mmCIF file of C-alpha atoms in Angstrom:
data_model
loop_
_atom_site.group_PDB
_atom_site.id
_atom_site.type_symbol
_atom_site.label_atom_id
_atom_site.label_comp_id
_atom_site.label_asym_id
_atom_site.label_seq_id
_atom_site.Cartn_x
_atom_site.Cartn_y
_atom_site.Cartn_z
ATOM 1 C CA THR S 1 0.000 0.000 0.000
ATOM 2 C CA SER S 2 1.427 3.373 -0.951
ATOM 3 C CA ILE S 3 1.492 6.209 1.606
ATOM 4 C CA PRO S 4 0.168 9.570 0.440
ATOM 5 C CA GLN S 5 2.962 12.115 0.254
ATOM 6 C CA ARG S 6 3.391 13.822 3.648
ATOM 7 C CA ALA S 7 0.079 12.540 4.997
ATOM 8 C CA SER S 8 -1.162 13.846 8.360
ATOM 9 C CA THR S 9 -0.135 11.820 11.396
ATOM 10 C CA SER S 10 0.709 12.134 15.091
ATOM 11 C CA LEU S 11 4.037 11.720 16.849
ATOM 12 C CA THR S 12 4.390 10.441 20.419
ATOM 13 C CA VAL S 13 7.657 10.496 22.343
ATOM 14 C CA ASP S 14 7.966 8.365 25.507
ATOM 15 C CA LEU S 15 10.906 9.232 27.744
ATOM 16 C CA GLN S 16 11.164 7.284 30.992
ATOM 17 C CA GLY S 17 7.655 8.083 32.216
ATOM 18 C CA ARG S 18 7.305 11.372 30.332
ATOM 19 C CA THR S 19 5.027 11.369 27.275
ATOM 20 C CA TYR S 20 4.758 14.122 24.654
ATOM 21 C CA THR S 21 2.432 14.117 21.632
ATOM 22 C CA TRP S 22 2.305 16.262 18.498
ATOM 23 C CA ASN S 23 -0.458 16.277 15.856
ATOM 24 C CA LEU S 24 1.245 16.800 12.521
ATOM 25 C CA PRO S 25 -0.793 18.073 9.562
ATOM 26 C CA THR S 26 1.956 16.779 7.271
ATOM 27 C CA GLY S 27 4.330 13.905 7.837
ATOM 28 C CA PRO S 28 8.096 13.829 7.297
ATOM 29 C CA ASP S 29 9.698 14.553 3.947
ATOM 30 C CA GLU S 30 12.985 13.263 2.575
ATOM 31 C CA SER S 31 14.958 15.519 4.960
ATOM 32 C CA GLY S 32 13.249 14.095 8.055
ATOM 33 C CA LEU S 33 11.212 15.743 10.775
ATOM 34 C CA ASP S 34 12.234 18.269 13.427
ATOM 35 C CA PHE S 35 10.429 18.487 16.755
ATOM 36 C CA VAL S 36 11.262 20.434 19.923
ATOM 37 C CA LEU S 37 10.837 18.901 23.359
ATOM 38 C CA PRO S 38 9.382 21.125 26.130
ATOM 39 C CA SER S 39 11.854 23.474 27.816
ATOM 40 C CA SER S 40 10.690 22.091 31.186
ATOM 41 C CA LEU S 41 12.548 18.821 30.499
ATOM 42 C CA PRO S 42 15.268 18.615 33.178
ATOM 43 C CA ASP S 43 18.923 17.903 32.549
ATOM 44 C CA GLY S 44 19.849 14.237 32.351
ATOM 45 C CA GLU S 45 20.310 11.155 30.225
ATOM 46 C CA PHE S 46 17.157 10.029 28.470
ATOM 47 C CA ARG S 47 16.201 6.812 26.706
ATOM 48 C CA GLY S 48 12.885 6.242 25.030
ATOM 49 C CA VAL S 49 11.042 5.774 21.767
ATOM 50 C CA ALA S 50 9.381 8.002 19.156
ATOM 51 C CA ARG S 51 6.250 6.534 17.551
ATOM 52 C CA MET S 52 4.448 7.795 14.475
ATOM 53 C CA THR S 53 0.887 6.617 13.822
ATOM 54 C CA ALA S 54 -0.750 5.513 10.583
ATOM 55 C CA PRO S 55 -0.150 5.648 7.747
ATOM 56 C CA TYR S 56 3.556 5.545 8.695
ATOM 57 C CA ASN S 57 3.419 3.163 11.705
ATOM 58 C CA ILE S 58 7.058 3.496 12.686
ATOM 59 C CA ALA S 59 8.913 3.488 16.006
ATOM 60 C CA LEU S 60 12.452 4.743 16.534
ATOM 61 C CA PRO S 61 14.630 4.393 19.663
ATOM 62 C CA LEU S 62 15.903 7.581 21.329
ATOM 63 C CA HIS S 63 18.993 8.131 23.458
ATOM 64 C CA PHE S 64 20.305 11.592 24.291
ATOM 65 C CA PHE S 65 21.555 13.926 27.025
ATOM 66 C CA LYS S 66 20.113 17.315 27.898
ATOM 67 C CA VAL S 67 22.713 19.626 29.461
ATOM 68 C CA SER S 68 22.007 23.225 30.486
ATOM 69 C CA ALA S 69 24.613 25.965 30.757
ATOM 70 C CA MET S 70 23.882 26.413 34.516
ATOM 71 C CA LYS S 71 24.979 30.073 34.369
ATOM 72 C CA ASP S 72 22.553 31.140 37.119
ATOM 73 C CA THR S 73 23.069 28.203 39.476
ATOM 74 C CA GLN S 74 23.248 28.939 43.202
ATOM 75 C CA LEU S 75 24.723 26.577 45.815
ATOM 76 C CA GLN S 76 23.677 26.895 49.467
ATOM 77 C CA VAL S 77 25.006 24.827 52.372
ATOM 78 C CA VAL S 78 22.020 24.031 54.581
ATOM 79 C CA PHE S 79 23.751 21.805 57.159
ATOM 80 C CA PRO S 80 25.887 21.733 59.233
ATOM 81 C CA VAL S 81 25.226 25.236 60.500
ATOM 82 C CA SER S 82 27.909 27.426 62.033
ATOM 83 C CA GLY S 83 29.024 26.094 65.411
ATOM 84 C CA TYR S 84 27.814 22.520 64.859
ATOM 85 C CA SER S 85 30.284 19.690 65.464
ATOM 86 C CA PHE S 86 29.970 15.934 65.004
ATOM 87 C CA GLY S 87 30.874 13.523 67.790
ATOM 88 C CA ARG S 88 33.070 10.498 67.289
ATOM 89 C CA ASN S 89 30.023 8.186 67.330
ATOM 90 C CA SER S 90 28.365 10.018 64.441
ATOM 91 C CA GLN S 91 28.908 9.791 60.727
ATOM 92 C CA PRO S 92 29.414 13.353 59.428
ATOM 93 C CA TRP S 93 27.079 14.575 56.719
ATOM 94 C CA VAL S 94 26.186 17.696 54.772
ATOM 95 C CA GLN S 95 22.976 18.963 53.226
ATOM 96 C CA ILE S 96 22.863 21.416 50.334
ATOM 97 C CA LEU S 97 20.333 23.184 48.160
ATOM 98 C CA VAL S 98 21.035 23.944 44.492
ATOM 99 C CA SER S 99 18.755 26.313 42.576
ATOM 100 C CA ASP S 100 18.844 27.799 39.086
ATOM 101 C CA VAL S 101 16.800 30.875 38.205
ATOM 102 C CA GLN S 102 16.851 30.318 34.445
ATOM 103 C CA GLN S 103 15.760 26.696 34.684
ATOM 104 C CA GLU S 104 12.983 27.626 37.119
ATOM 105 C CA LYS S 105 11.703 30.231 34.621
ATOM 106 C CA LYS S 106 11.476 27.464 32.011
ATOM 107 C CA GLY S 107 9.330 25.375 34.350
ATOM 108 C CA VAL S 108 12.061 22.887 35.250
ATOM 109 C CA ARG S 109 11.204 21.361 38.626
ATOM 110 C CA GLU S 110 14.199 19.029 38.898
ATOM 111 C CA ILE S 111 17.641 20.622 39.024
ATOM 112 C CA ASN S 112 19.846 17.660 38.155
ATOM 113 C CA TYR S 113 23.582 17.781 38.772
ATOM 114 C CA ILE S 114 26.466 15.942 40.439
ATOM 115 C CA LEU S 115 27.865 17.052 43.808
ATOM 116 C CA GLN S 116 31.590 16.479 44.247
ATOM 117 C CA VAL S 117 33.086 16.859 47.737
ATOM 118 C CA LEU S 118 36.840 17.506 47.922
ATOM 119 C CA GLU S 119 39.316 17.718 50.791
ATOM 120 C CA ASN S 120 42.839 18.853 49.953
ATOM 121 C CA GLN S 121 41.881 18.485 46.271
ATOM 122 C CA ARG S 122 41.064 14.806 46.878
ATOM 123 C CA GLU S 123 37.563 13.557 46.146
ATOM 124 C CA ILE S 124 35.896 12.013 49.190
ATOM 125 C CA SER S 125 32.345 11.806 47.825
ATOM 126 C CA GLN S 126 30.347 12.176 44.613
ATOM 127 C CA VAL S 127 26.550 12.065 44.626
ATOM 128 C CA GLU S 128 23.909 12.658 41.946
ATOM 129 C CA SER S 129 21.388 15.468 42.615
ATOM 130 C CA PRO S 130 21.280 15.308 46.431
ATOM 131 C CA ASN S 131 19.053 18.393 46.836
ATOM 132 C CA GLY S 132 17.850 18.419 50.449
ATOM 133 C CA ARG S 133 19.142 14.891 51.149
ATOM 134 C CA ARG S 134 21.922 13.946 53.520
ATOM 135 C CA VAL S 135 25.305 13.350 51.946
ATOM 136 C CA TYR S 136 27.289 11.167 54.342
ATOM 137 C CA LEU S 137 31.058 11.622 54.409
ATOM 138 C CA SER S 138 33.067 8.571 55.416
ATOM 139 C CA HIS S 139 36.619 8.399 56.781
ATOM 140 C CA LEU S 140 36.725 11.904 58.283
ATOM 141 C CA HIS S 141 39.016 11.753 61.307
ATOM 142 C CA GLU S 142 38.883 13.921 64.430
ATOM 143 C CA GLY S 143 39.648 17.565 63.774
ATOM 144 C CA ALA S 144 38.608 20.458 61.517
ATOM 145 C CA HIS S 145 38.098 19.733 57.830
ATOM 146 C CA ASP S 146 38.189 22.336 55.044
ATOM 147 C CA LEU S 147 35.890 20.965 52.345
ATOM 148 C CA GLU S 148 35.188 22.172 48.836
ATOM 149 C CA LEU S 149 31.751 21.458 47.354
ATOM 150 C CA VAL S 150 31.753 21.461 43.551
ATOM 151 C CA ILE S 151 28.753 21.281 41.219
ATOM 152 C CA LEU S 152 29.254 19.227 38.043
ATOM 153 C CA ASN S 153 26.737 18.948 35.220
ATOM 154 C CA VAL S 154 25.065 15.643 34.362
ATOM 155 C CA LEU S 155 28.028 14.736 32.130
ATOM 156 C CA GLY S 156 30.438 15.164 35.034
ATOM 157 C CA ASN S 157 31.966 18.393 33.731
ATOM 158 C CA PRO S 158 32.653 21.415 35.987
ATOM 159 C CA THR S 159 30.064 24.207 35.934
ATOM 160 C CA GLY S 160 32.168 26.787 37.762
ATOM 161 C CA VAL S 161 29.836 26.644 40.790
ATOM 162 C CA SER S 162 31.510 25.748 44.090
ATOM 163 C CA THR S 163 31.832 26.780 47.713
ATOM 164 C CA ARG S 164 34.023 25.997 50.713
ATOM 165 C CA MET S 165 32.883 24.978 54.180
ATOM 166 C CA ASN S 166 34.333 23.844 57.505
ATOM 167 C CA LEU S 167 33.256 20.606 59.143
ATOM 168 C CA THR S 168 34.402 19.625 62.636
ATOM 169 C CA VAL S 169 34.644 16.177 64.221
ATOM 170 C CA THR S 170 35.402 16.102 67.969
ATOM 171 C CA ALA S 171 36.374 13.449 70.507
ATOM 172 C CA ALA S 172 33.027 13.830 72.263
ATOM 173 C CA GLU S 173 30.599 10.936 71.991
ATOM 174 C CA GLN S 174 27.637 13.048 70.900
ATOM 175 C CA ASP S 175 27.164 15.848 68.398
ATOM 176 C CA SER S 176 27.240 19.417 69.668
ATOM 177 C CA ALA S 177 24.719 21.934 68.309
ATOM 178 C CA PRO S 178 24.520 25.681 68.993
ATOM 179 C CA ALA S 179 21.625 26.786 71.183
ATOM 180 C CA LEU S 180 20.264 28.867 68.318
ATOM 181 C CA LEU S 181 20.639 27.781 64.716
ATOM 182 C CA PRO S 182 21.896 30.871 62.817
ATOM 183 C CA GLY S 183 22.928 31.500 59.235
ATOM 184 C CA PRO S 184 21.190 31.708 55.854
ATOM 185 C CA SER S 185 19.235 28.480 56.251
ATOM 186 C CA ASP S 186 16.036 30.091 57.540
ATOM 187 C CA SER S 187 13.969 28.286 54.909
ATOM 188 C CA PHE S 188 15.010 24.935 56.372
ATOM 189 C CA PHE S 189 15.470 25.648 60.087
ATOM 190 C CA CYS S 190 13.285 27.324 62.650
ATOM 191 C CA MET S 191 14.940 30.484 63.917
ATOM 192 C CA GLU S 192 13.205 31.047 67.231
ATOM 193 C CA ASP S 193 14.618 30.977 70.754
ATOM 194 C CA THR S 194 12.046 28.422 71.852
ATOM 195 C CA PRO S 195 11.896 24.999 70.124
ATOM 196 C CA VAL S 196 9.113 24.594 67.587
ATOM 197 C CA CYS S 197 9.564 20.831 67.356
ATOM 198 C CA ARG S 198 9.971 18.112 69.911
ATOM 199 C CA THR S 199 9.432 15.022 67.773
ATOM 200 C CA GLU S 200 9.466 14.174 64.079
ATOM 201 C CA LYS S 201 5.665 14.528 64.060
ATOM 202 C CA ASP S 202 6.154 18.279 64.448
ATOM 203 C CA CYS S 203 8.036 18.298 61.125
ATOM 204 C CA SER S 204 5.018 17.282 59.005
ATOM 205 C CA GLY S 205 6.466 13.831 58.379
ATOM 206 C CA HIS S 206 9.110 15.342 56.077
ATOM 207 C CA GLY S 207 12.056 15.813 58.425
ATOM 208 C CA GLU S 208 13.758 15.229 61.753
ATOM 209 C CA CYS S 209 13.694 17.313 64.914
ATOM 210 C CA VAL S 210 17.298 18.307 65.696
ATOM 211 C CA GLY S 211 17.966 20.610 68.631
ATOM 212 C CA GLY S 212 14.407 21.958 68.569
ATOM 213 C CA ALA S 213 14.543 22.711 64.826
ATOM 214 C CA CYS S 214 13.130 20.777 61.902
ATOM 215 C CA LEU S 215 15.780 19.457 59.529
ATOM 216 C CA CYS S 216 13.821 18.802 56.336
ATOM 217 C CA ASP S 217 14.086 15.830 53.988
ATOM 218 C CA GLY S 218 14.442 15.930 50.232
ATOM 219 C CA ASP S 219 12.592 18.764 48.524
ATOM 220 C CA TRP S 220 10.800 20.043 51.641
ATOM 221 C CA ALA S 221 11.402 23.307 53.484
ATOM 222 C CA GLY S 222 9.949 25.643 56.078
ATOM 223 C CA ASP S 223 9.934 25.735 59.887
ATOM 224 C CA ASP S 224 7.770 22.588 59.976
ATOM 225 C CA CYS S 225 8.911 21.070 56.605
ATOM 226 C CA ALA S 226 5.434 21.567 55.158
ATOM 227 C CA HIS S 227 6.567 23.513 52.071
ATOM 228 C CA SER S 228 7.328 21.491 48.922
ATOM 229 C CA LEU S 229 10.146 22.962 46.834
ATOM 230 C CA LEU S 230 8.938 21.009 43.800
ATOM 231 C CA LEU S 231 5.429 22.418 43.937
ATOM 232 C CA SER S 232 6.381 25.991 44.769
#
């Protein structure tokens, strides 16, 4: 059966749970067919399939990376706060928040990246997109540690975004927290003299109560961890 030249059809692209559909008044010609995926597609590696309906009835595999310039990326250290020290019975960890104004304007809700943690220019940890999650750091001995946090894109290339922080491990058995949690992390920690949480239930089920303050999980923020960063 012959196919009418450039007959109307529809194109569906399935990408790992994301589905996009275009109704095409004319099908592809000898030079192929161009289509633009939504700008809200986050950075990452994608595999999927493109399907074209009758009269073409074809399916083509897809495999590609989307990588943004990350020129407006901001890196914020959420934890540990100034004055916090880890005891010898604890495993040290950090929590960060990465945001990007340009990607947010495009409707991107997932800022994907790689966090590289360095000490004395030696990598001690590398984690994919740990926004709001704990990044545990193994093999840190007693003493003060000068750490560099570096943001890499999804291909593992430097973005030029980094910051330095101090992390302290003491000989004490337990962690030591300041009486009042100061610093720029007011969107994640309560900033009042009196505790606003006593148990994890006070943190909306999205965090832990640490020193009278809610330490939020994942993409949650606010004094009681009730604010979703993904839905904001």
